[in-house]
Amino acid sequence: MAENADLLALLAEMKKSMEKGQEEMRKGQEEMRKGQEEMRKGQEDMKEEMRKGQEEMKDEMRKGQEEMKNEIQTRVESKVGEIKDHVNSCIEKIEEDVQSVRREIGEVKGEVERKIEEVEDKVQGKIEEVKEKVQVKIGDLEKRLSELEDRPINFPANPDLTYSRPTVKSLTFDGQTSWSVFKTQFDVVSSANGWNNRVKASQLVASLRGSAAEVLQGIPSDKLTDLMTIENALEARFGDSHLTQFYRTELKTRRQKPGESLQVLAADVERLMSLAYAECPQDVRDSLAAQYFVDAIRDEDTQHATRLMDAKDLKSALAYSMKYEAAKTVSKTSRNVRSIEVEDGTGKEKDEKFDCLLKTLEKLLNSHVAGKKNTPRRNPNVTCWKCNKKGHVQRECQTISPNQEN
């Protein structure tokens, strides 16, 4: 019985301890809930403070942007004023330059008139001197021609050695210039001199110099009079047929260089075409040259306009592109003049006065030139061939010949 009582007492004590632990646990959970509640409130307060800080920052940024905008506007207005002042000073400078140009035009006009008179006097004197020399030469030639007509002519019996004396000077080829160009010139000279193939071969051999003459060492002595053998040897050594693909690539990649005129570009394209497509028909070469020329134009507007024109040859494409560039330049000049007239109301009136002055100068110059044409200036030392008197020429001679008196 005593043991049961102790056991019951122990159980009762354990029950009390468990109830006390549960009570403490409940209190701890309650305190934890309170802490979580306080943490939640702290987070809400922090979010509210962050929101207020963001709004304040936005307000400050907006104010800063407004201040920056006002400052930029103030600076722009000050710069605009400076630019206007600079433009006005430039306009004044241009007006001063115009006045200076007008004065120079007057001085140049007087100098040009004086030079024209001097040149006319010199030219007229030279013409008369040349006429006298020509008459003397004609007399000598007629005399020599009559002597040759009276002289008997003996022709050689061998027809291979029969050829006329060269009337065009022979050329020389040293291998430093283009063989194809020299061959073309040599063919023209041969045709003009009337050479046969044997004479052409001997003349070609005689025209070789330097490294070109060394080619003859590889030709048998019995073939040195064969024109075809000599030309083939020179073509193999100095010909440019193996460079055809190189010239075609250069033609495709050719572009107008800065400062290079359209005429120079067209001439180079034509040169490359003759080297790259020498075997093509002329109409095909003309069409290809026009296409390559348009592709090489540097200015995009000029290139586009010329391409739309669809030129059939290089000459037409060049003419159109030059007209387009000239029109474009005139258009830019007109726009600049109109802009100056808008900025300065008196600009138009000054331009009209300047144009009127130029027209007046042009009329004076034309009338002066017309007067010069109507009253030709003669050299006082010129001698008339009809009466042998000085001061006039034969067509103005007033002397009556004995035949006219009868």
XYZ file of N, CA, C and O in Angstrom, residues 236-354:
476
model
N 54.964 37.063 -126.767
C 55.196 36.131 -125.655
C 55.988 36.794 -124.535
O 55.802 36.478 -123.357
N 56.899 37.729 -124.899
C 57.750 38.368 -123.885
C 57.080 39.593 -123.254
O 57.109 39.764 -122.023
N 56.457 40.434 -124.057
C 55.942 41.698 -123.562
C 54.430 41.830 -123.679
O 53.877 42.872 -123.295
N 53.744 40.842 -124.221
C 52.297 40.930 -124.371
C 51.593 40.901 -123.029
O 52.123 40.435 -122.019
N 50.361 41.411 -122.991
C 49.595 41.474 -121.749
C 48.316 40.634 -121.811
O 47.372 40.874 -121.070
N 48.280 39.641 -122.712
C 47.083 38.803 -122.801
C 46.895 37.966 -121.541
O 45.765 37.653 -121.146
N 48.024 37.581 -120.876
C 47.901 36.782 -119.655
C 47.423 37.617 -118.466
O 47.127 37.076 -117.406
N 47.376 38.935 -118.613
C 46.910 39.819 -117.545
C 45.441 40.200 -117.695
O 44.961 41.101 -117.015
N 44.740 39.506 -118.595
C 43.342 39.863 -118.852
C 42.501 39.774 -117.583
O 41.714 40.682 -117.267
N 42.653 38.665 -116.837
C 41.857 38.489 -115.625
C 42.207 39.549 -114.575
O 41.327 40.032 -113.846
N 43.485 39.917 -114.529
C 43.894 40.974 -113.593
C 43.213 42.298 -113.940
O 42.710 43.004 -113.052
N 43.206 42.653 -115.217
C 42.558 43.899 -115.624
C 41.047 43.846 -115.386
O 40.431 44.854 -115.024
N 40.435 42.682 -115.572
C 38.999 42.574 -115.310
C 38.690 42.758 -113.823
O 37.704 43.418 -113.464
N 39.533 42.183 -112.966
C 39.338 42.375 -111.526
C 39.534 43.834 -111.137
O 38.767 44.396 -110.344
N 40.557 44.463 -111.713
C 40.794 45.884 -111.427
C 39.627 46.734 -111.914
O 39.245 47.716 -111.264
N 39.038 46.346 -113.038
C 37.891 47.087 -113.574
C 36.675 46.957 -112.659
O 35.932 47.921 -112.444
N 36.463 45.746 -112.117
C 35.304 45.539 -111.236
C 35.449 46.293 -109.915
O 34.451 46.733 -109.348
N 36.665 46.401 -109.416
C 36.892 47.058 -108.125
C 37.249 48.536 -108.267
O 37.556 49.183 -107.263
N 37.216 49.058 -109.473
C 37.579 50.470 -109.686
C 36.517 51.379 -109.083
O 35.330 51.210 -109.309
N 36.952 52.368 -108.290
C 36.064 53.350 -107.689
C 36.668 54.739 -107.857
O 37.896 54.891 -107.881
N 35.803 55.724 -107.975
C 36.266 57.103 -108.146
C 36.990 57.571 -106.890
O 36.492 57.456 -105.778
N 38.189 58.109 -107.080
C 39.002 58.555 -105.961
C 38.578 59.958 -105.533
O 37.998 60.710 -106.315
N 38.840 60.323 -104.267
C 38.506 61.683 -103.816
C 39.246 62.713 -104.654
O 40.444 62.642 -104.845
N 38.487 63.676 -105.166
C 39.071 64.720 -106.009
C 39.243 64.338 -107.459
O 39.659 65.169 -108.268
N 38.952 63.097 -107.838
C 39.109 62.651 -109.223
C 37.874 63.060 -110.030
O 36.737 62.823 -109.613
N 38.080 63.670 -111.191
C 36.968 64.119 -112.015
C 36.340 62.934 -112.752
O 36.943 61.868 -112.894
N 35.115 63.151 -113.232
C 34.409 62.103 -113.976
C 35.104 61.815 -115.306
O 35.100 60.673 -115.772
N 35.716 62.844 -115.926
C 36.409 62.618 -117.192
C 37.613 61.694 -117.005
O 37.831 60.782 -117.807
N 38.384 61.922 -115.941
C 39.550 61.060 -115.676
C 39.098 59.635 -115.373
O 39.698 58.658 -115.829
N 38.019 59.511 -114.595
C 37.489 58.179 -114.276
C 37.060 57.457 -115.551
O 37.364 56.270 -115.744
N 36.343 58.151 -116.436
C 35.873 57.526 -117.678
C 37.051 57.109 -118.561
O 37.034 56.039 -119.172
N 38.099 57.944 -118.619
C 39.271 57.597 -119.434
C 39.964 56.348 -118.901
O 40.392 55.478 -119.673
N 40.052 56.220 -117.578
C 40.699 55.034 -117.002
C 39.850 53.791 -117.219
O 40.376 52.709 -117.484
N 38.520 53.920 -117.113
C 37.631 52.783 -117.374
C 37.764 52.334 -118.832
O 37.818 51.128 -119.130
N 37.846 53.283 -119.747
C 38.006 52.939 -121.156
C 39.343 52.235 -121.400
O 39.423 51.280 -122.181
N 40.413 52.682 -120.702
C 41.717 52.030 -120.837
C 41.664 50.590 -120.337
O 42.156 49.662 -121.004
N 41.055 50.388 -119.174
C 40.963 49.033 -118.621
C 40.080 48.141 -119.485
O 40.335 46.938 -119.615
N 39.039 48.712 -120.097
C 38.165 47.928 -120.983
C 38.939 47.430 -122.192
O 38.782 46.276 -122.617
N 39.788 48.285 -122.770
C 40.569 47.866 -123.939
C 41.560 46.766 -123.597
O 41.909 45.950 -124.457
N 42.000 46.720 -122.337
C 42.931 45.676 -121.917
C 42.229 44.411 -121.462
O 42.731 43.302 -121.665
N 41.052 44.551 -120.843
C 40.365 43.391 -120.264
C 39.431 42.701 -121.257
O 39.209 41.487 -121.165
N 38.875 43.430 -122.219
C 37.892 42.857 -123.150
C 38.266 43.219 -124.589
O 37.422 43.705 -125.354
N 39.527 43.006 -124.933
C 39.989 43.368 -126.276
C 39.319 42.533 -127.359
O 39.158 42.992 -128.499
N 38.913 41.303 -127.050
C 38.343 40.404 -128.049
C 36.828 40.545 -128.184
O 36.228 39.918 -129.053
N 36.189 41.315 -127.311
C 34.725 41.441 -127.359
C 34.303 42.385 -128.480
O 35.049 43.291 -128.863
N 33.090 42.203 -129.022
C 32.571 43.154 -130.020
C 32.442 44.552 -129.433
O 32.317 44.726 -128.215
N 32.421 45.546 -130.312
C 32.420 46.931 -129.856
C 31.159 47.281 -129.075
O 31.212 48.003 -128.072
N 29.975 46.776 -129.511
C 28.732 47.109 -128.808
C 28.727 46.525 -127.398
O 28.239 47.160 -126.446
N 29.291 45.319 -127.246
C 29.366 44.713 -125.910
C 30.323 45.510 -125.023
O 30.047 45.761 -123.846
N 31.447 45.933 -125.573
C 32.402 46.724 -124.796
C 31.805 48.056 -124.381
O 32.040 48.517 -123.251
N 31.036 48.686 -125.264
C 30.404 49.959 -124.920
C 29.436 49.796 -123.758
O 29.410 50.610 -122.818
N 28.615 48.739 -123.808
C 27.645 48.506 -122.735
C 28.337 48.202 -121.411
O 27.969 48.740 -120.365
N 29.369 47.341 -121.442
C 30.089 47.012 -120.206
C 30.811 48.231 -119.642
O 30.839 48.445 -118.419
N 31.395 49.036 -120.504
C 32.109 50.234 -120.044
C 31.163 51.183 -119.328
O 31.511 51.768 -118.291
N 29.948 51.356 -119.863
C 28.965 52.233 -119.214
C 28.594 51.701 -117.830
O 28.490 52.462 -116.858
N 28.404 50.380 -117.713
C 28.047 49.799 -116.420
C 29.168 49.967 -115.397
O 28.926 50.349 -114.249
N 30.403 49.661 -115.801
C 31.522 49.793 -114.874
C 31.739 51.260 -114.472
O 32.109 51.546 -113.327
N 31.519 52.167 -115.400
C 31.667 53.590 -115.086
C 30.643 54.024 -114.039
O 30.976 54.730 -113.076
N 29.390 53.610 -114.208
C 28.340 53.972 -113.239
C 28.652 53.376 -111.869
O 28.502 54.035 -110.837
N 29.113 52.123 -111.834
C 29.444 51.488 -110.553
C 30.594 52.189 -109.841
O 30.684 52.135 -108.612
N 31.468 52.838 -110.595
C 32.655 53.464 -110.000
C 32.405 54.883 -109.519
O 33.254 55.444 -108.826
N 31.243 55.483 -109.846
C 30.975 56.867 -109.440
C 30.881 56.937 -107.918
O 30.205 56.134 -107.277
N 31.530 57.920 -107.322
C 31.616 58.038 -105.872
C 30.330 58.606 -105.268
O 29.839 58.092 -104.264
N 29.762 59.643 -105.877
C 28.561 60.284 -105.339
C 27.344 59.379 -105.579
O 27.057 58.994 -106.719
N 26.610 59.064 -104.507
C 25.498 58.116 -104.626
C 24.355 58.692 -105.461
O 23.736 57.973 -106.250
N 24.055 59.990 -105.298
C 22.956 60.594 -106.066
C 23.285 60.577 -107.557
O 22.438 60.223 -108.390
N 24.514 60.966 -107.911
C 24.910 60.951 -109.319
C 24.912 59.540 -109.875
O 24.472 59.296 -111.005
N 25.381 58.591 -109.088
C 25.397 57.195 -109.537
C 23.979 56.681 -109.771
O 23.696 56.050 -110.794
N 23.076 56.979 -108.849
C 21.698 56.487 -108.979
C 21.005 57.111 -110.191
O 20.335 56.412 -110.967
N 21.186 58.431 -110.363
C 20.542 59.101 -111.500
C 21.089 58.594 -112.823
O 20.342 58.371 -113.784
N 22.407 58.385 -112.923
C 23.002 57.885 -114.163
C 22.584 56.449 -114.444
O 22.389 56.061 -115.593
N 22.426 55.657 -113.387
C 21.981 54.278 -113.583
C 20.541 54.233 -114.124
O 20.210 53.416 -114.982
N 19.670 55.127 -113.612
C 18.295 55.179 -114.106
C 18.240 55.631 -115.566
O 17.314 55.287 -116.288
N 19.242 56.411 -115.987
C 19.296 56.887 -117.373
C 19.498 55.735 -118.351
O 19.093 55.808 -119.504
N 20.144 54.618 -117.869
C 20.341 53.408 -118.663
C 21.095 53.733 -119.962
O 20.610 53.495 -121.071
N 22.305 54.293 -119.796
C 23.119 54.657 -120.967
C 23.619 53.399 -121.673
O 23.913 52.386 -121.047
N 23.716 53.486 -122.992
C 24.152 52.345 -123.810
C 25.656 52.332 -124.041
O 26.207 51.311 -124.464
N 26.330 53.466 -123.801
C 27.776 53.502 -123.984
C 28.392 54.455 -122.964
O 27.685 55.177 -122.244
N 29.706 54.429 -122.881
C 30.425 55.215 -121.884
C 30.290 56.713 -122.136
O 30.167 57.501 -121.190
N 30.277 57.117 -123.391
C 30.186 58.537 -123.708
C 28.881 59.133 -123.223
O 28.855 60.221 -122.623
N 27.771 58.428 -123.435
C 26.467 58.922 -122.982
C 26.405 58.978 -121.463
O 25.877 59.935 -120.880
N 26.918 57.939 -120.793
C 26.905 57.917 -119.327
C 27.731 59.062 -118.755
O 27.331 59.714 -117.782
N 28.898 59.333 -119.351
C 29.741 60.433 -118.879
C 29.047 61.774 -119.068
O 29.041 62.618 -118.163
N 28.441 61.990 -120.238
C 27.780 63.266 -120.517
C 26.631 63.495 -119.538
O 26.482 64.591 -118.980
N 25.824 62.459 -119.295
C 24.678 62.623 -118.388
C 25.142 62.872 -116.955
O 24.596 63.741 -116.262
N 26.149 62.128 -116.478
C 26.614 62.296 -115.104
C 27.209 63.688 -114.895
O 27.014 64.303 -113.848
N 27.924 64.209 -115.920
C 28.482 65.560 -115.798
C 27.370 66.605 -115.754
O 27.430 67.560 -114.975
N 26.330 66.420 -116.585
C 25.197 67.351 -116.545
C 24.502 67.305 -115.190
O 24.106 68.335 -114.638
N 24.351 66.100 -114.649
C 23.674 65.960 -113.363
C 24.473 66.641 -112.261
O 23.904 67.356 -111.415
N 25.797 66.447 -112.250
C 26.617 67.088 -111.227
C 26.585 68.605 -111.364
O 26.520 69.328 -110.368
N 26.586 69.105 -112.598
C 26.520 70.550 -112.808
C 25.188 71.102 -112.305
O 25.146 72.127 -111.629
N 24.076 70.400 -112.622
C 22.763 70.832 -112.153
C 22.685 70.781 -110.633
O 22.095 71.662 -109.992
N 23.282 69.780 -110.041
C 23.287 69.647 -108.586
C 24.054 70.791 -107.938
O 23.616 71.353 -106.930
N 25.182 71.164 -108.543
C 25.970 72.279 -108.011
C 25.204 73.594 -108.126
O 25.180 74.397 -107.191
N 24.547 73.802 -109.272
C 23.750 75.023 -109.457
C 22.604 75.067 -108.462
O 22.271 76.113 -107.894
N 21.957 73.918 -108.207
C 20.853 73.859 -107.259
C 21.311 74.222 -105.856
O 20.655 74.961 -105.137
N 22.494 73.707 -105.440
C 23.017 74.039 -104.116
C 23.312 75.529 -104.013
O 23.004 76.172 -103.011
N 23.901 76.090 -105.077
C 24.207 77.519 -105.072
C 22.936 78.352 -104.964
O 22.875 79.340 -104.223
N 21.878 77.939 -105.690
C 20.607 78.667 -105.647
C 20.004 78.617 -104.253
O 19.479 79.614 -103.746
N 20.090 77.431 -103.607
C 19.539 77.324 -102.258
C 20.297 78.212 -101.287
O 19.711 78.866 -100.422
N 21.614 78.290 -101.414
C 22.398 79.152 -100.530
C 22.046 80.615 -100.740
O 21.934 81.380 -99.777
N 21.857 80.999 -102.011
C 21.491 82.389 -102.294
C 20.129 82.719 -101.711
O 19.922 83.769 -101.110
N 19.153 81.782 -101.861
C 17.817 82.028 -101.315
C 17.843 82.134 -99.804
O 17.144 82.948 -99.206
N 18.661 81.314 -99.136
C 18.738 81.371 -97.680
C 19.313 82.705 -97.223
O 18.873 83.278 -96.226
N 20.298 83.242 -97.950
C 20.854 84.539 -97.599
C 19.815 85.638 -97.800
O 19.692 86.562 -97.003
N 19.001 85.514 -98.867
C 17.962 86.508 -99.118
C 16.901 86.489 -98.023
O 16.353 87.515 -97.643
N 16.581 85.316 -97.470
C 15.590 85.232 -96.401
C 16.120 85.873 -95.131
O 15.407 86.573 -94.413
N 17.402 85.642 -94.800
C 17.974 86.200 -93.595
C 18.167 87.702 -93.714
O 18.043 88.430 -92.733
N 18.464 88.198 -94.879
C 18.717 89.617 -95.085
C 17.771 90.131 -96.154
O 17.874 89.761 -97.315
N 16.838 90.983 -95.771
C 15.826 91.451 -96.712
C 16.388 92.274 -97.834
O 15.786 92.393 -98.893
N 17.548 92.903 -97.624
C 18.144 93.751 -98.658
C 19.007 92.965 -99.618
O 19.551 93.506 -100.555
N 19.194 91.667 -99.388
C 20.078 90.857 -100.231
C 19.609 90.798 -101.665
O 20.389 90.863 -102.606
N 18.284 90.668 -101.853
C 17.741 90.555 -103.208
C 17.983 91.823 -103.997
O 18.359 91.788 -105.164
N 17.794 92.951 -103.348
C 17.997 94.217 -104.049
C 19.457 94.378 -104.451
O 19.768 94.810 -105.560
N 20.375 93.966 -103.545
C 21.802 94.089 -103.869
C 22.183 93.152 -104.995
O 22.963 93.501 -105.870
N 21.621 91.940 -104.990
C 21.918 90.985 -106.074
C 21.420 91.516 -107.409
O 22.052 91.331 -108.445
N 20.228 92.162 -107.393
C 19.702 92.718 -108.642
C 20.624 93.821 -109.171
O 20.881 93.909 -110.372
N 21.127 94.661 -108.255
C 22.053 95.712 -108.690
C 23.336 95.106 -109.252
O 23.879 95.574 -110.250
N 23.822 94.059 -108.581
C 25.056 93.400 -109.038
C 24.851 92.752 -110.398
O 25.708 92.851 -111.291
